[in-house]
Coordinates of N, CA, C and O in Angstrom, one line a residue:
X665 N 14.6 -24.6 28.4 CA 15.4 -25.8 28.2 C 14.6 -26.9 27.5 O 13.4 -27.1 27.6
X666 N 15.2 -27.4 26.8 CA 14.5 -28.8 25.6 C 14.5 -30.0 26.2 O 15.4 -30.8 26.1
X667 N 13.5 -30.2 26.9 CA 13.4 -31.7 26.9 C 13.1 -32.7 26.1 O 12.8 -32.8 24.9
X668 N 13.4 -33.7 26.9 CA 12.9 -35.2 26.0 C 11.8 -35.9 25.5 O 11.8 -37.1 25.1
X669 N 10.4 -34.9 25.8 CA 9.6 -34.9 25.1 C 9.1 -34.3 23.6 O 8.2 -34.5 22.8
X670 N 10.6 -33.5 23.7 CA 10.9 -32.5 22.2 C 11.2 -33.2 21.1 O 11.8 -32.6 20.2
X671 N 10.8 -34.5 21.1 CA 11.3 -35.2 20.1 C 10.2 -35.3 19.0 O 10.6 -35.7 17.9
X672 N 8.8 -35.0 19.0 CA 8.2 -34.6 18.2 C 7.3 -32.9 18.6 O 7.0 -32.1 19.4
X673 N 7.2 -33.1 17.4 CA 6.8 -31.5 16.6 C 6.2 -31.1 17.9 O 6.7 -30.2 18.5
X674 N 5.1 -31.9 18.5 CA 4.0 -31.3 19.4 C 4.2 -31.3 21.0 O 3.5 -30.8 21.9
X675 N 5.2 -32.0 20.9 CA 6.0 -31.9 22.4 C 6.4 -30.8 22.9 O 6.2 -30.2 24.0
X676 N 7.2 -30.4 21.8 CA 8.4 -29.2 21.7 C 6.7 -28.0 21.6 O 6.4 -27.5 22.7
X677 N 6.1 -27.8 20.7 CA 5.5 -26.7 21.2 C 4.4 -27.1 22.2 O 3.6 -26.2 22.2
X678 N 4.1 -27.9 23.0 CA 3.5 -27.7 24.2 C 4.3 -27.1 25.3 O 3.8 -26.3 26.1
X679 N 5.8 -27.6 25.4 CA 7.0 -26.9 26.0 C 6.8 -25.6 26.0 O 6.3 -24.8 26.8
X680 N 7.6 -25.2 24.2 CA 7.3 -23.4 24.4 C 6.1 -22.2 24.5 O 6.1 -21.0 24.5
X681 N 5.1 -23.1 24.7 CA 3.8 -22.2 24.7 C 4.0 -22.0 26.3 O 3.9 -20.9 26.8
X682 N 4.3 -23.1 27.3 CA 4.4 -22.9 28.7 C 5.6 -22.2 28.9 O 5.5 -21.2 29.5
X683 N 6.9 -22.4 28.4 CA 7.9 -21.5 28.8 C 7.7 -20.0 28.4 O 8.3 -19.2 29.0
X684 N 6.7 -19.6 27.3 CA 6.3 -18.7 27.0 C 5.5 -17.8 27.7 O 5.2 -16.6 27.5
X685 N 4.8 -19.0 29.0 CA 4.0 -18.4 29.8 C 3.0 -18.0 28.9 O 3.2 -16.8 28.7
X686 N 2.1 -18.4 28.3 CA 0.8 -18.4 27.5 C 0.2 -19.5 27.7 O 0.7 -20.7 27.8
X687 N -1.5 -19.1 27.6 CA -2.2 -20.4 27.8 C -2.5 -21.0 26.7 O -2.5 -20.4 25.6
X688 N -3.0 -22.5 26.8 CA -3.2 -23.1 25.2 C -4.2 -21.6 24.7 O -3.5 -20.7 24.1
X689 N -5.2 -21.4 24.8 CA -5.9 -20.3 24.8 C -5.5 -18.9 23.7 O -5.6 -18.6 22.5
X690 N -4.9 -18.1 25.0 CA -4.1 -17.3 24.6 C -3.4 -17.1 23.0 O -3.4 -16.2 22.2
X691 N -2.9 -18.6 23.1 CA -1.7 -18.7 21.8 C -3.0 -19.2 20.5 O -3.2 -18.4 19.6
X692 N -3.6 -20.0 20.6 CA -4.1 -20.3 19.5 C -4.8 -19.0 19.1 O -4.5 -18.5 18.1
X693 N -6.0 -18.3 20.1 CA -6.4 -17.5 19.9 C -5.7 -16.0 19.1 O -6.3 -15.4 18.2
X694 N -4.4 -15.5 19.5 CA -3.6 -15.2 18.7 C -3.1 -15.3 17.2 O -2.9 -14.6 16.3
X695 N -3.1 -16.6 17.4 CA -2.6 -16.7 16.0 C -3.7 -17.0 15.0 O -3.5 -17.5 13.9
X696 N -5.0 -16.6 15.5 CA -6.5 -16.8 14.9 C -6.0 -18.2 14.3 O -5.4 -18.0 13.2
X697 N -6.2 -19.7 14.8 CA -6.6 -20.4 14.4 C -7.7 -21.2 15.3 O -7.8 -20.7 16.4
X698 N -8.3 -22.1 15.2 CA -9.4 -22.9 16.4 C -9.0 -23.7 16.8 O -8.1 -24.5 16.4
X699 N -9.8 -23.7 18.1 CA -9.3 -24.8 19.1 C -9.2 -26.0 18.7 O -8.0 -26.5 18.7
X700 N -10.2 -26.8 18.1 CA -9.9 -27.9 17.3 C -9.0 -28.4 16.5 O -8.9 -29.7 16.6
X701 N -8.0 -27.8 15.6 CA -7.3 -27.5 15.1 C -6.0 -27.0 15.5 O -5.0 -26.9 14.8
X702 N -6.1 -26.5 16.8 CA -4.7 -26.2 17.7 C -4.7 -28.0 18.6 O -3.7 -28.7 18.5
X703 N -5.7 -28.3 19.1 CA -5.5 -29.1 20.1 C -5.5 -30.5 19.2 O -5.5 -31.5 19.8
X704 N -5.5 -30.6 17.7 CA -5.5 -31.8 16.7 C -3.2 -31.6 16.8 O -2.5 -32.4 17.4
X705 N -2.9 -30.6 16.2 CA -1.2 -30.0 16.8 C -0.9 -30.6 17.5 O 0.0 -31.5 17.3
X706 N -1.7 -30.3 18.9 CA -0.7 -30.5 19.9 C -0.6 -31.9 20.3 O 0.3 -32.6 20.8
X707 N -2.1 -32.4 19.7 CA -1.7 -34.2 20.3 C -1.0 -34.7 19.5 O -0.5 -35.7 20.0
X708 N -0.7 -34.4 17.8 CA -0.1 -34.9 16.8 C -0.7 -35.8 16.0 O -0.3 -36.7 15.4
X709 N -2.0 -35.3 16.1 CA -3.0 -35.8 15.2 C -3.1 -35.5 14.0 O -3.7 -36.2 13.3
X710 N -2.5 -34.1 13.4 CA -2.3 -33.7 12.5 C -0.8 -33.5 12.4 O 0.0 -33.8 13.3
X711 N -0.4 -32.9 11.0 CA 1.1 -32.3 10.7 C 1.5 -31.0 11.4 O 0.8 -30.2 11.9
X712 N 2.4 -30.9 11.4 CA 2.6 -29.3 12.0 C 1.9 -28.5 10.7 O 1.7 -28.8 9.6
X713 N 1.8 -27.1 11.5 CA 0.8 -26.5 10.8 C 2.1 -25.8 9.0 O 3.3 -25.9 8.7
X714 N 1.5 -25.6 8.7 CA 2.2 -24.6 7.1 C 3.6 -23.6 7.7 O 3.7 -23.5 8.9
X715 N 4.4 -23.0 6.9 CA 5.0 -22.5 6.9 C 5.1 -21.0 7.5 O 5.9 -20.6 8.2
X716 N 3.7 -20.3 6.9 CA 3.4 -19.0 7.5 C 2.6 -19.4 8.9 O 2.3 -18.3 9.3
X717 N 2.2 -20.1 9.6 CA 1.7 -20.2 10.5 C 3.1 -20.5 11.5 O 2.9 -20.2 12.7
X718 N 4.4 -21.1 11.0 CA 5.2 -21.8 11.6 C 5.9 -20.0 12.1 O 6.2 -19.5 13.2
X719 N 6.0 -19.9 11.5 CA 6.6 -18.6 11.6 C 5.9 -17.1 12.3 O 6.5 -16.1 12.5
X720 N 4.5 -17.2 12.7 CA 3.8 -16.6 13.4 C 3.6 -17.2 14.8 O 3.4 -16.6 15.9
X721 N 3.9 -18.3 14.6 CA 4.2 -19.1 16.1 C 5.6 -18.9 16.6 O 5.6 -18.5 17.8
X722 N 6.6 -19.0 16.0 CA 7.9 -18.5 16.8 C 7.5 -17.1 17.0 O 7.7 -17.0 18.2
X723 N 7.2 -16.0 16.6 CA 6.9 -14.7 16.9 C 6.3 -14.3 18.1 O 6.5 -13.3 18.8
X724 N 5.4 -15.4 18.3 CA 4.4 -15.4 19.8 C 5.9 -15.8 21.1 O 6.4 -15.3 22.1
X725 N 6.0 -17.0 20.4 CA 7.3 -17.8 21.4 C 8.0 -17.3 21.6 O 8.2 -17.5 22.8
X726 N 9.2 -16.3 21.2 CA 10.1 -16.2 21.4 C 11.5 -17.3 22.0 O 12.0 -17.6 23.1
X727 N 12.0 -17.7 20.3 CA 12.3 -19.3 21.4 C 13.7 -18.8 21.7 O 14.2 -17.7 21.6
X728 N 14.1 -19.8 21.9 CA 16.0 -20.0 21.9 C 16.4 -19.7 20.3 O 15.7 -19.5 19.4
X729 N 17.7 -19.8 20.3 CA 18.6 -20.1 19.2 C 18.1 -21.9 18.7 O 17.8 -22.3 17.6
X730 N 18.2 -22.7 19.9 CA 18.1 -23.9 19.8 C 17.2 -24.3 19.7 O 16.9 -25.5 19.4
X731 N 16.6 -23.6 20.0 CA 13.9 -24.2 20.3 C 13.8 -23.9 18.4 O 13.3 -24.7 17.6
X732 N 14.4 -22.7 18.1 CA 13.9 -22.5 17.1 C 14.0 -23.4 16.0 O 13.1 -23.8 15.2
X733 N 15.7 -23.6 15.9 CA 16.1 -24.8 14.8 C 15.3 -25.9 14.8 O 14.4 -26.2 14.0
X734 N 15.5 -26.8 16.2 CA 14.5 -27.6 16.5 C 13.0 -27.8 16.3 O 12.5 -28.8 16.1
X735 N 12.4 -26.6 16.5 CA 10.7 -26.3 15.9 C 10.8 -26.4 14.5 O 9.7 -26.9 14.1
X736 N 11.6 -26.1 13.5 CA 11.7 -25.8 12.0 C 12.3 -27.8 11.9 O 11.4 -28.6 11.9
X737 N 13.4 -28.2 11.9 CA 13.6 -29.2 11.9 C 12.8 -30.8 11.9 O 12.9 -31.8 11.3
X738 N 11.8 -30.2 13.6 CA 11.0 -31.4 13.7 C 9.6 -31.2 12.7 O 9.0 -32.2 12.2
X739 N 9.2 -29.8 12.5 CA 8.0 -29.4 11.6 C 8.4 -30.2 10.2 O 7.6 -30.9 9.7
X740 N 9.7 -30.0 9.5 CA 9.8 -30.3 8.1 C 10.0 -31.8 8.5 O 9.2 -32.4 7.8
X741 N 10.7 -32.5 9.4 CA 10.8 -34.2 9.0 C 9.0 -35.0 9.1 O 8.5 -36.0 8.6
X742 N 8.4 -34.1 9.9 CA 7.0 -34.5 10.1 C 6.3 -34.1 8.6 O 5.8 -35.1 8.0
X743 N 6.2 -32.9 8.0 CA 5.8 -32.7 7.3 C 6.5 -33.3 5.8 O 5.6 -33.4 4.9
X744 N 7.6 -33.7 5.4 CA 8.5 -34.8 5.2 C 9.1 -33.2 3.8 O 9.4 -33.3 2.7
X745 N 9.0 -32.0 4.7 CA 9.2 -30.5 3.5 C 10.6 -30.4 4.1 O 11.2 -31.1 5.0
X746 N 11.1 -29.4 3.3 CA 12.6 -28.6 3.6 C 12.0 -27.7 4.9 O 10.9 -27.1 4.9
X747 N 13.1 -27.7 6.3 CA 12.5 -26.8 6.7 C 12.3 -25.2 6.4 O 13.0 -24.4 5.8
X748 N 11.2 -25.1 7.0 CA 10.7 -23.3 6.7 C 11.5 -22.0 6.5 O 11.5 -21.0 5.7
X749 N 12.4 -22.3 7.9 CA 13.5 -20.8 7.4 C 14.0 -21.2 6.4 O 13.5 -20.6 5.4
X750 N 15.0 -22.2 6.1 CA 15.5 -22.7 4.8 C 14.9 -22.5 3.7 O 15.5 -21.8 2.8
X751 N 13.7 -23.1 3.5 CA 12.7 -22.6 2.1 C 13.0 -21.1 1.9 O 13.8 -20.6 1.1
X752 N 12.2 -20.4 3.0 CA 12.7 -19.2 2.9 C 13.6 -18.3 2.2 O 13.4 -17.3 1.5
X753 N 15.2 -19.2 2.5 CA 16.1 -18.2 1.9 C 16.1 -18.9 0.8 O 16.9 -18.3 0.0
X754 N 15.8 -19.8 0.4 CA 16.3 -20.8 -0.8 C 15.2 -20.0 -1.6 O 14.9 -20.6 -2.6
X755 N 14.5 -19.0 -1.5 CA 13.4 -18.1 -2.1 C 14.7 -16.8 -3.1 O 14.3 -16.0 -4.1
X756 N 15.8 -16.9 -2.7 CA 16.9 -16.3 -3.6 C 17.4 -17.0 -4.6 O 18.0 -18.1 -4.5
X757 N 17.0 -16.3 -5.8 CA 17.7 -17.3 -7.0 C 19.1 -17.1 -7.0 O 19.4 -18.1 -7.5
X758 N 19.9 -16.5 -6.8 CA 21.5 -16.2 -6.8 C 21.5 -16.9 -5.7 O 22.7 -16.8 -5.7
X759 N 21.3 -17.7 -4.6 CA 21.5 -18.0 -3.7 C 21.3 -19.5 -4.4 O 22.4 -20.0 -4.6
X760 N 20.5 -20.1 -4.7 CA 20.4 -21.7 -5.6 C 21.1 -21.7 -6.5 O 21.2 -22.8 -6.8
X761 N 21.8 -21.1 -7.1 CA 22.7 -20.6 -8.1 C 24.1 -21.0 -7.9 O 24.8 -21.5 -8.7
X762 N 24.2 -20.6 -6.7 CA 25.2 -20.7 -6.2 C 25.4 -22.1 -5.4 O 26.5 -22.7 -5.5
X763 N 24.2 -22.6 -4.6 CA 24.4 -23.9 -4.4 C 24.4 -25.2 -5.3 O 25.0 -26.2 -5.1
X764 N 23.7 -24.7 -6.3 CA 23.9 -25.7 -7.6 C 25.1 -25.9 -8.2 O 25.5 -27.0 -8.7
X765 N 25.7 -24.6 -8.0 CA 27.1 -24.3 -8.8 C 28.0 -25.6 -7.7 O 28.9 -26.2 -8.3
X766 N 27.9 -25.8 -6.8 CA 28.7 -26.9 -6.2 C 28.0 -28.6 -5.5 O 28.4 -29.1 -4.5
X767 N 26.9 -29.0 -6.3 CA 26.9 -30.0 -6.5 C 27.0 -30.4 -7.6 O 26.8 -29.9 -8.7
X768 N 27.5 -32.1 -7.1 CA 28.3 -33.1 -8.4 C 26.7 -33.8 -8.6 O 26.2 -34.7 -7.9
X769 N 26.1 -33.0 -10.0 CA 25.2 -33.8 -10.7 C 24.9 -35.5 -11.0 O 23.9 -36.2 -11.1
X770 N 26.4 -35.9 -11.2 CA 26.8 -37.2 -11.7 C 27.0 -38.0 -10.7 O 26.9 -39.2 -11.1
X771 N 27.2 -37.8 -9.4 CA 26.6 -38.6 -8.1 C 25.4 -38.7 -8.3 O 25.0 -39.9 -8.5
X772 N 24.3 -37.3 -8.3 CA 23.4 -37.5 -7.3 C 22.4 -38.1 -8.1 O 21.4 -38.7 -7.6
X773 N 22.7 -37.9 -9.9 CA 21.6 -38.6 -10.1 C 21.9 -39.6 -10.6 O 21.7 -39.7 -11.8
X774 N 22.6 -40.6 -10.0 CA 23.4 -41.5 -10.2 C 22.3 -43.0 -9.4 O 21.9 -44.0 -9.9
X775 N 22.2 -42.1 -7.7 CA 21.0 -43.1 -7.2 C 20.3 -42.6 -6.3 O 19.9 -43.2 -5.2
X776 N 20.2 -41.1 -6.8 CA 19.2 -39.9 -6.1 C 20.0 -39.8 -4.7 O 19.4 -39.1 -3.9
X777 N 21.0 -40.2 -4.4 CA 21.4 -40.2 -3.0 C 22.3 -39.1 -3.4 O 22.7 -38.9 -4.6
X778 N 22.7 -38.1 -2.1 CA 23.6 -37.5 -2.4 C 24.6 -36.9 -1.0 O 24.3 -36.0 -0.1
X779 N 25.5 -37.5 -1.2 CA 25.8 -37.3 0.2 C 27.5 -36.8 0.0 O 28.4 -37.3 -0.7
X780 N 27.5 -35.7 0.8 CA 29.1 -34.2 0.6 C 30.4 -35.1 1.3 O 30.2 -35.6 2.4
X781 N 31.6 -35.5 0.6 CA 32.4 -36.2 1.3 C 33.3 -35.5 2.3 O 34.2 -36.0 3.0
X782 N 33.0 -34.4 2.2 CA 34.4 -32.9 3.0 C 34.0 -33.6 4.2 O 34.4 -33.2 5.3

């Protein structure tokens, strides 16, 4: 369950590392990165980590439906990136192709804003 410390990046994974039942330990050790560098994470001394790390970390976790969006969501506004799964598929050119095909150019670079009226 997500609490209300899940409001940043490092909350939310100190949460799922314990719902995961893994110790800080354990998990960093796993995902071969260093203590220093996991425990800079977790206090939010740094950004969330890169994309392939983001994704080697839900693998350990096994989150929710809802842990997960939220781990990808709070990582990209921190990191100020598109989130990770997203990049991901946006990694399909027929797939941008297709989203391009339905944005109104003449809005958006009108005042870089762009906001869907449906």
């Amino acid at each position: 369950m997500i609490s209300n410390n899940s409001k940043k990046f490092c909350g939310l994974l100190a949460q799922m590392i314990k719902e995961a039942d893994l110790t800080n330990v354990e998990f960093y050790t796993a995902l071969g990165i260093k203590k220093p560098y996991f425990y800079d994470i977790l206090s939010g001394k740094v950004n969330p980590p890169p994309s392939d790390r983001q994704f080697a970390m839900l693998k350990l976790l096994d989150p929710t439906e809802e842990e997960r969006t939220l781990f990808f969501d709070l990582a990209a506004k921190e990191r100020n990136e598109v989130p990770a799964d997203i990049a991901k598929i946006l990694e399909n050119k027929d797939l941008r192709r297709q989203l391009r095909n339905g944005i109104d150019y003449e809005k958006l670079l009108k005042n870089g804003e762009y906001k869907d009226e449906r």
